[in-house]
Amino acid sequence: MVSVAGKIFIIILFIIGFLVWYKKYKTSPWYLNRLWKTMDDNLRNTKILLFASLHQMRENLNRDLLILEVGSGGGTNFRYYPDGTRVVCLDINAEYFKFVDENLKSQNTQVDVKDVICCNAENLSQFADNTFDAVVSTFVLSSVRKSTSAVEEIRRVLNKEGAFFFIENVFGKIGDKARVVQRVLAPFYPFLFDGIKLMVNTDEVITNCGFSKVDFKRIEFEPPIPLLFPLRSAICGSATK
């Protein structure tokens, strides 16, 4: 008969085995690209409202925009950009870039992917100051090691009237069910989802990085699978240089 200690040991081995299996097969770029596309459907209305400002910016400038997308993945945001937009895709995982052409075709968008660059968001030294009309990030800043450095770099590469558009997960409010789940899953989540951390205050990071204007609101959305429930507590908005 198996002792209590033996049963606990077996359960721990099972959990470790499941996490290793999940990491190998379910967090591959192929799977995550499909998962982010599904989540994009749940956030469609939110993104339409957020990125409407890009269309207004295009109209005001009377020219095509140059956008840097930080943590672009396979490019699920392309569909929201004005036609003719030139996009530089940046991601720490180059494996995502193989899905860029696929997403461009499936979204039937007239966006020009100018370049794809594999590097982290904390060091954008390859770009000069005042380079981009806009920078975009969606569920990215919680996964970088130094989010303050990343946002400072984002602000630096924006042109003088440029804007940073973001949707980012944050630590849930006190009393929110998501906050409880975030606490429980916090040790495992970075392992499962490309380094995403749950107990983060990204709103404070953006607010304190020297932008002339920061405007955001808290949002909640229904994630496509239960494991993404901790991401339902998020902020959506923009910051003007």
mmCIF file of C-alpha atoms in Angstrom:
data_model
loop_
_atom_site.group_PDB
_atom_site.id
_atom_site.type_symbol
_atom_site.label_atom_id
_atom_site.label_comp_id
_atom_site.label_asym_id
_atom_site.label_seq_id
_atom_site.Cartn_x
_atom_site.Cartn_y
_atom_site.Cartn_z
ATOM 1 C CA MET A 1 0.000 0.000 0.000
ATOM 2 C CA VAL A 2 1.356 3.403 -1.010
ATOM 3 C CA SER A 3 2.059 5.780 1.865
ATOM 4 C CA VAL A 4 0.809 9.366 1.991
ATOM 5 C CA ALA A 5 4.335 10.602 1.209
ATOM 6 C CA GLY A 6 4.454 8.231 -1.744
ATOM 7 C CA LYS A 7 1.142 9.506 -3.086
ATOM 8 C CA ILE A 8 2.340 13.113 -2.782
ATOM 9 C CA PHE A 9 5.538 12.185 -4.611
ATOM 10 C CA ILE A 10 3.550 10.562 -7.425
ATOM 11 C CA ILE A 11 1.313 13.635 -7.719
ATOM 12 C CA ILE A 12 4.368 15.913 -7.892
ATOM 13 C CA LEU A 13 5.905 13.730 -10.612
ATOM 14 C CA PHE A 14 2.621 13.865 -12.528
ATOM 15 C CA ILE A 15 2.480 17.653 -12.295
ATOM 16 C CA ILE A 16 6.103 17.983 -13.419
ATOM 17 C CA GLY A 17 5.463 15.593 -16.296
ATOM 18 C CA PHE A 18 2.389 17.546 -17.373
ATOM 19 C CA LEU A 19 4.281 20.866 -17.275
ATOM 20 C CA VAL A 20 7.152 19.439 -19.324
ATOM 21 C CA TRP A 21 4.692 18.021 -21.876
ATOM 22 C CA TYR A 22 2.761 21.295 -22.030
ATOM 23 C CA LYS A 23 5.940 23.308 -22.439
ATOM 24 C CA LYS A 24 7.156 21.082 -25.273
ATOM 25 C CA TYR A 25 3.964 20.709 -27.279
ATOM 26 C CA LYS A 26 1.571 23.461 -26.238
ATOM 27 C CA THR A 27 3.836 26.505 -26.021
ATOM 28 C CA SER A 28 5.457 26.000 -29.384
ATOM 29 C CA PRO A 29 5.270 29.092 -31.639
ATOM 30 C CA TRP A 30 2.839 27.190 -33.875
ATOM 31 C CA TYR A 31 0.417 26.577 -31.012
ATOM 32 C CA LEU A 32 0.808 30.017 -29.438
ATOM 33 C CA ASN A 33 0.297 31.716 -32.801
ATOM 34 C CA ARG A 34 -3.041 29.925 -33.112
ATOM 35 C CA LEU A 35 -3.901 30.696 -29.485
ATOM 36 C CA TRP A 36 -3.159 34.438 -29.817
ATOM 37 C CA LYS A 37 -5.254 34.527 -32.991
ATOM 38 C CA THR A 38 -8.163 33.012 -31.064
ATOM 39 C CA MET A 39 -7.679 35.501 -28.240
ATOM 40 C CA ASP A 40 -7.562 38.283 -30.821
ATOM 41 C CA ASP A 41 -11.133 37.403 -31.795
ATOM 42 C CA ASN A 42 -12.192 37.930 -28.166
ATOM 43 C CA LEU A 43 -10.468 41.334 -28.124
ATOM 44 C CA ARG A 44 -11.561 42.459 -31.571
ATOM 45 C CA ASN A 45 -13.873 45.279 -30.487
ATOM 46 C CA THR A 46 -11.347 46.556 -27.952
ATOM 47 C CA LYS A 47 -8.616 46.626 -30.585
ATOM 48 C CA ILE A 48 -10.816 48.323 -33.181
ATOM 49 C CA LEU A 49 -11.450 51.176 -30.737
ATOM 50 C CA LEU A 50 -7.800 51.393 -29.661
ATOM 51 C CA PHE A 51 -6.281 51.327 -33.139
ATOM 52 C CA ALA A 52 -8.842 53.720 -34.602
ATOM 53 C CA SER A 53 -6.379 56.387 -33.429
ATOM 54 C CA LEU A 54 -3.831 55.020 -35.907
ATOM 55 C CA HIS A 55 -6.252 55.678 -38.752
ATOM 56 C CA GLN A 56 -6.809 59.210 -37.450
ATOM 57 C CA MET A 57 -3.031 59.695 -37.208
ATOM 58 C CA ARG A 58 -2.659 58.530 -40.810
ATOM 59 C CA GLU A 59 -5.295 61.040 -41.904
ATOM 60 C CA ASN A 60 -3.732 63.907 -39.950
ATOM 61 C CA LEU A 61 -0.216 63.253 -41.271
ATOM 62 C CA ASN A 62 -1.481 62.578 -44.808
ATOM 63 C CA ARG A 63 1.090 59.826 -45.320
ATOM 64 C CA ASP A 64 1.659 56.158 -44.556
ATOM 65 C CA LEU A 65 2.677 55.357 -40.989
ATOM 66 C CA LEU A 66 5.842 53.662 -39.789
ATOM 67 C CA ILE A 67 5.044 51.394 -36.826
ATOM 68 C CA LEU A 68 7.266 49.323 -34.562
ATOM 69 C CA GLU A 69 5.413 46.362 -33.071
ATOM 70 C CA VAL A 70 7.211 45.056 -29.993
ATOM 71 C CA GLY A 71 6.547 41.385 -29.341
ATOM 72 C CA SER A 72 4.794 41.094 -32.676
ATOM 73 C CA GLY A 73 4.610 37.305 -32.706
ATOM 74 C CA GLY A 74 3.130 36.224 -36.024
ATOM 75 C CA GLY A 75 1.363 39.531 -36.583
ATOM 76 C CA THR A 76 -2.188 39.152 -35.277
ATOM 77 C CA ASN A 77 -2.549 42.961 -35.078
ATOM 78 C CA PHE A 78 -1.924 43.643 -38.763
ATOM 79 C CA ARG A 79 -5.639 43.705 -39.594
ATOM 80 C CA TYR A 80 -6.150 46.822 -37.454
ATOM 81 C CA TYR A 81 -3.503 48.989 -39.110
ATOM 82 C CA PRO A 82 -4.282 51.491 -41.892
ATOM 83 C CA ASP A 83 -3.574 50.280 -45.417
ATOM 84 C CA GLY A 84 -0.088 51.225 -46.535
ATOM 85 C CA THR A 85 1.351 51.086 -43.014
ATOM 86 C CA ARG A 86 4.992 50.038 -42.876
ATOM 87 C CA VAL A 87 5.638 47.727 -39.924
ATOM 88 C CA VAL A 88 8.865 46.640 -38.275
ATOM 89 C CA CYS A 89 8.210 43.421 -36.341
ATOM 90 C CA LEU A 90 10.323 42.792 -33.261
ATOM 91 C CA ASP A 91 10.222 39.633 -31.159
ATOM 92 C CA ILE A 92 12.631 37.765 -28.905
ATOM 93 C CA ASN A 93 11.534 34.475 -30.524
ATOM 94 C CA ALA A 94 12.384 34.389 -34.237
ATOM 95 C CA GLU A 95 10.254 31.255 -34.701
ATOM 96 C CA TYR A 96 7.138 33.453 -34.775
ATOM 97 C CA PHE A 97 8.279 35.232 -37.928
ATOM 98 C CA LYS A 98 7.508 32.184 -40.071
ATOM 99 C CA PHE A 99 3.804 32.963 -39.532
ATOM 100 C CA VAL A 100 3.973 36.599 -40.654
ATOM 101 C CA ASP A 101 3.235 35.934 -44.340
ATOM 102 C CA GLU A 102 0.452 33.504 -43.404
ATOM 103 C CA ASN A 103 -1.242 36.099 -41.192
ATOM 104 C CA LEU A 104 -0.850 38.841 -43.788
ATOM 105 C CA LYS A 105 -2.648 36.691 -46.349
ATOM 106 C CA SER A 106 -5.368 35.439 -44.008
ATOM 107 C CA GLN A 107 -6.135 38.968 -42.803
ATOM 108 C CA ASN A 108 -6.223 40.326 -46.372
ATOM 109 C CA THR A 109 -4.507 43.520 -45.255
ATOM 110 C CA GLN A 110 -2.410 45.985 -47.233
ATOM 111 C CA VAL A 111 0.324 46.299 -44.607
ATOM 112 C CA ASP A 112 3.968 46.321 -45.653
ATOM 113 C CA VAL A 113 6.234 44.377 -43.299
ATOM 114 C CA LYS A 114 9.437 46.346 -43.715
ATOM 115 C CA ASP A 115 11.620 44.165 -41.478
ATOM 116 C CA VAL A 116 11.565 41.426 -38.848
ATOM 117 C CA ILE A 117 14.107 41.678 -36.047
ATOM 118 C CA CYS A 118 14.901 39.194 -33.312
ATOM 119 C CA CYS A 119 15.946 41.062 -30.165
ATOM 120 C CA ASN A 120 14.652 42.046 -26.745
ATOM 121 C CA ALA A 121 12.595 45.158 -26.084
ATOM 122 C CA GLU A 122 14.974 46.615 -23.496
ATOM 123 C CA ASN A 123 17.612 47.508 -26.070
ATOM 124 C CA LEU A 124 16.436 49.145 -29.300
ATOM 125 C CA SER A 125 19.845 50.622 -30.078
ATOM 126 C CA GLN A 126 19.529 49.722 -33.772
ATOM 127 C CA PHE A 127 16.880 52.461 -34.056
ATOM 128 C CA ALA A 128 17.657 56.166 -33.881
ATOM 129 C CA ASP A 129 15.717 58.576 -31.685
ATOM 130 C CA ASN A 130 12.394 59.814 -33.125
ATOM 131 C CA THR A 131 12.118 57.016 -35.720
ATOM 132 C CA PHE A 132 8.550 55.708 -35.480
ATOM 133 C CA ASP A 133 5.113 57.282 -35.725
ATOM 134 C CA ALA A 134 3.738 54.658 -33.345
ATOM 135 C CA VAL A 135 4.824 51.688 -31.258
ATOM 136 C CA VAL A 136 2.432 48.850 -30.440
ATOM 137 C CA SER A 137 2.592 46.120 -27.806
ATOM 138 C CA THR A 138 -0.071 43.611 -26.762
ATOM 139 C CA PHE A 139 0.580 41.320 -23.793
ATOM 140 C CA VAL A 140 4.320 41.866 -24.035
ATOM 141 C CA LEU A 141 5.645 44.090 -21.254
ATOM 142 C CA SER A 142 4.930 41.585 -18.496
ATOM 143 C CA SER A 143 7.280 39.118 -20.186
ATOM 144 C CA VAL A 144 10.349 41.352 -20.540
ATOM 145 C CA ARG A 145 12.984 41.295 -17.815
ATOM 146 C CA LYS A 146 13.144 45.058 -17.340
ATOM 147 C CA SER A 147 9.819 46.577 -18.317
ATOM 148 C CA THR A 148 10.862 50.099 -17.331
ATOM 149 C CA SER A 149 13.872 49.937 -19.672
ATOM 150 C CA ALA A 150 11.634 48.633 -22.452
ATOM 151 C CA VAL A 151 9.118 51.467 -22.087
ATOM 152 C CA GLU A 152 11.913 54.053 -21.915
ATOM 153 C CA GLU A 153 13.297 52.676 -25.179
ATOM 154 C CA ILE A 154 9.828 52.738 -26.737
ATOM 155 C CA ARG A 155 9.467 56.398 -25.794
ATOM 156 C CA ARG A 156 12.928 57.206 -27.199
ATOM 157 C CA VAL A 157 12.271 55.745 -30.664
ATOM 158 C CA LEU A 158 8.905 57.477 -31.043
ATOM 159 C CA ASN A 159 8.943 60.659 -33.081
ATOM 160 C CA LYS A 160 8.069 63.920 -31.344
ATOM 161 C CA GLU A 161 4.332 63.537 -31.844
ATOM 162 C CA GLY A 162 4.305 59.745 -31.783
ATOM 163 C CA ALA A 163 2.216 57.493 -29.567
ATOM 164 C CA PHE A 164 2.566 54.146 -27.841
ATOM 165 C CA PHE A 165 -0.519 51.905 -28.071
ATOM 166 C CA PHE A 166 -0.831 48.987 -25.680
ATOM 167 C CA ILE A 167 -2.971 46.223 -24.237
ATOM 168 C CA GLU A 168 -1.149 44.688 -21.281
ATOM 169 C CA ASN A 169 -2.068 42.308 -18.484
ATOM 170 C CA VAL A 170 -1.844 43.660 -14.936
ATOM 171 C CA PHE A 171 -2.270 42.356 -11.405
ATOM 172 C CA GLY A 172 -6.004 42.152 -10.684
ATOM 173 C CA LYS A 173 -7.788 44.479 -8.310
ATOM 174 C CA ILE A 174 -8.290 43.440 -4.685
ATOM 175 C CA GLY A 175 -11.400 41.276 -4.554
ATOM 176 C CA ASP A 176 -11.154 40.276 -8.214
ATOM 177 C CA LYS A 177 -11.255 36.509 -8.838
ATOM 178 C CA ALA A 178 -8.490 36.878 -11.395
ATOM 179 C CA ARG A 179 -6.182 38.216 -8.686
ATOM 180 C CA VAL A 180 -6.547 35.018 -6.650
ATOM 181 C CA VAL A 181 -5.859 32.832 -9.683
ATOM 182 C CA GLN A 182 -2.873 35.024 -10.590
ATOM 183 C CA ARG A 183 -1.317 34.443 -7.173
ATOM 184 C CA VAL A 184 -1.726 30.676 -7.495
ATOM 185 C CA LEU A 185 -0.367 30.413 -11.041
ATOM 186 C CA ALA A 186 2.328 33.085 -10.779
ATOM 187 C CA PRO A 187 5.237 30.633 -10.232
ATOM 188 C CA PHE A 188 4.306 28.527 -13.284
ATOM 189 C CA TYR A 189 2.980 31.024 -15.806
ATOM 190 C CA PRO A 190 6.285 32.346 -17.195
ATOM 191 C CA PHE A 191 7.284 28.756 -17.919
ATOM 192 C CA LEU A 192 4.065 28.044 -19.782
ATOM 193 C CA PHE A 193 3.510 31.267 -21.712
ATOM 194 C CA ASP A 194 6.711 32.793 -23.081
ATOM 195 C CA GLY A 195 7.787 34.439 -19.828
ATOM 196 C CA ILE A 196 4.512 36.269 -19.080
ATOM 197 C CA LYS A 197 4.398 37.337 -15.433
ATOM 198 C CA LEU A 198 1.095 37.837 -13.655
ATOM 199 C CA MET A 199 1.721 39.959 -10.553
ATOM 200 C CA VAL A 200 2.807 43.055 -12.450
ATOM 201 C CA ASN A 201 1.841 46.734 -12.329
ATOM 202 C CA THR A 202 2.511 47.659 -15.932
ATOM 203 C CA ASP A 203 0.160 50.630 -15.627
ATOM 204 C CA GLU A 204 2.534 52.256 -13.127
ATOM 205 C CA VAL A 205 5.556 51.530 -15.313
ATOM 206 C CA ILE A 206 4.025 53.278 -18.331
ATOM 207 C CA THR A 207 2.735 56.201 -16.265
ATOM 208 C CA ASN A 208 6.163 56.874 -14.741
ATOM 209 C CA CYS A 209 8.273 56.794 -17.916
ATOM 210 C CA GLY A 210 8.038 60.457 -18.898
ATOM 211 C CA PHE A 211 5.268 60.524 -21.508
ATOM 212 C CA SER A 212 3.528 63.870 -21.896
ATOM 213 C CA LYS A 213 0.121 62.169 -21.750
ATOM 214 C CA VAL A 214 -0.962 58.687 -20.668
ATOM 215 C CA ASP A 215 -4.543 57.568 -21.139
ATOM 216 C CA PHE A 216 -5.715 54.038 -20.361
ATOM 217 C CA LYS A 217 -8.551 52.075 -18.809
ATOM 218 C CA ARG A 218 -8.838 48.702 -17.140
ATOM 219 C CA ILE A 219 -10.599 46.052 -19.203
ATOM 220 C CA GLU A 220 -11.787 42.516 -18.678
ATOM 221 C CA PHE A 221 -12.418 39.978 -21.413
ATOM 222 C CA GLU A 222 -13.289 36.312 -21.681
ATOM 223 C CA PRO A 223 -10.180 34.316 -22.642
ATOM 224 C CA PRO A 224 -10.550 31.436 -25.130
ATOM 225 C CA ILE A 225 -9.197 28.789 -22.727
ATOM 226 C CA PRO A 226 -9.205 28.570 -18.905
ATOM 227 C CA LEU A 227 -5.409 28.771 -18.650
ATOM 228 C CA LEU A 228 -5.584 32.315 -20.052
ATOM 229 C CA PHE A 229 -8.042 33.423 -17.367
ATOM 230 C CA PRO A 230 -5.270 35.247 -15.410
ATOM 231 C CA LEU A 231 -4.796 37.584 -18.396
ATOM 232 C CA ARG A 232 -8.390 38.850 -18.282
ATOM 233 C CA SER A 233 -7.301 41.683 -15.979
ATOM 234 C CA ALA A 234 -5.632 44.109 -18.371
ATOM 235 C CA ILE A 235 -5.161 47.745 -19.350
ATOM 236 C CA CYS A 236 -5.777 49.266 -22.765
ATOM 237 C CA GLY A 237 -4.688 52.716 -23.884
ATOM 238 C CA SER A 238 -2.048 54.985 -25.331
ATOM 239 C CA ALA A 239 0.838 57.195 -24.239
ATOM 240 C CA THR A 240 1.913 60.262 -26.205
ATOM 241 C CA LYS A 241 5.566 61.300 -26.319
#
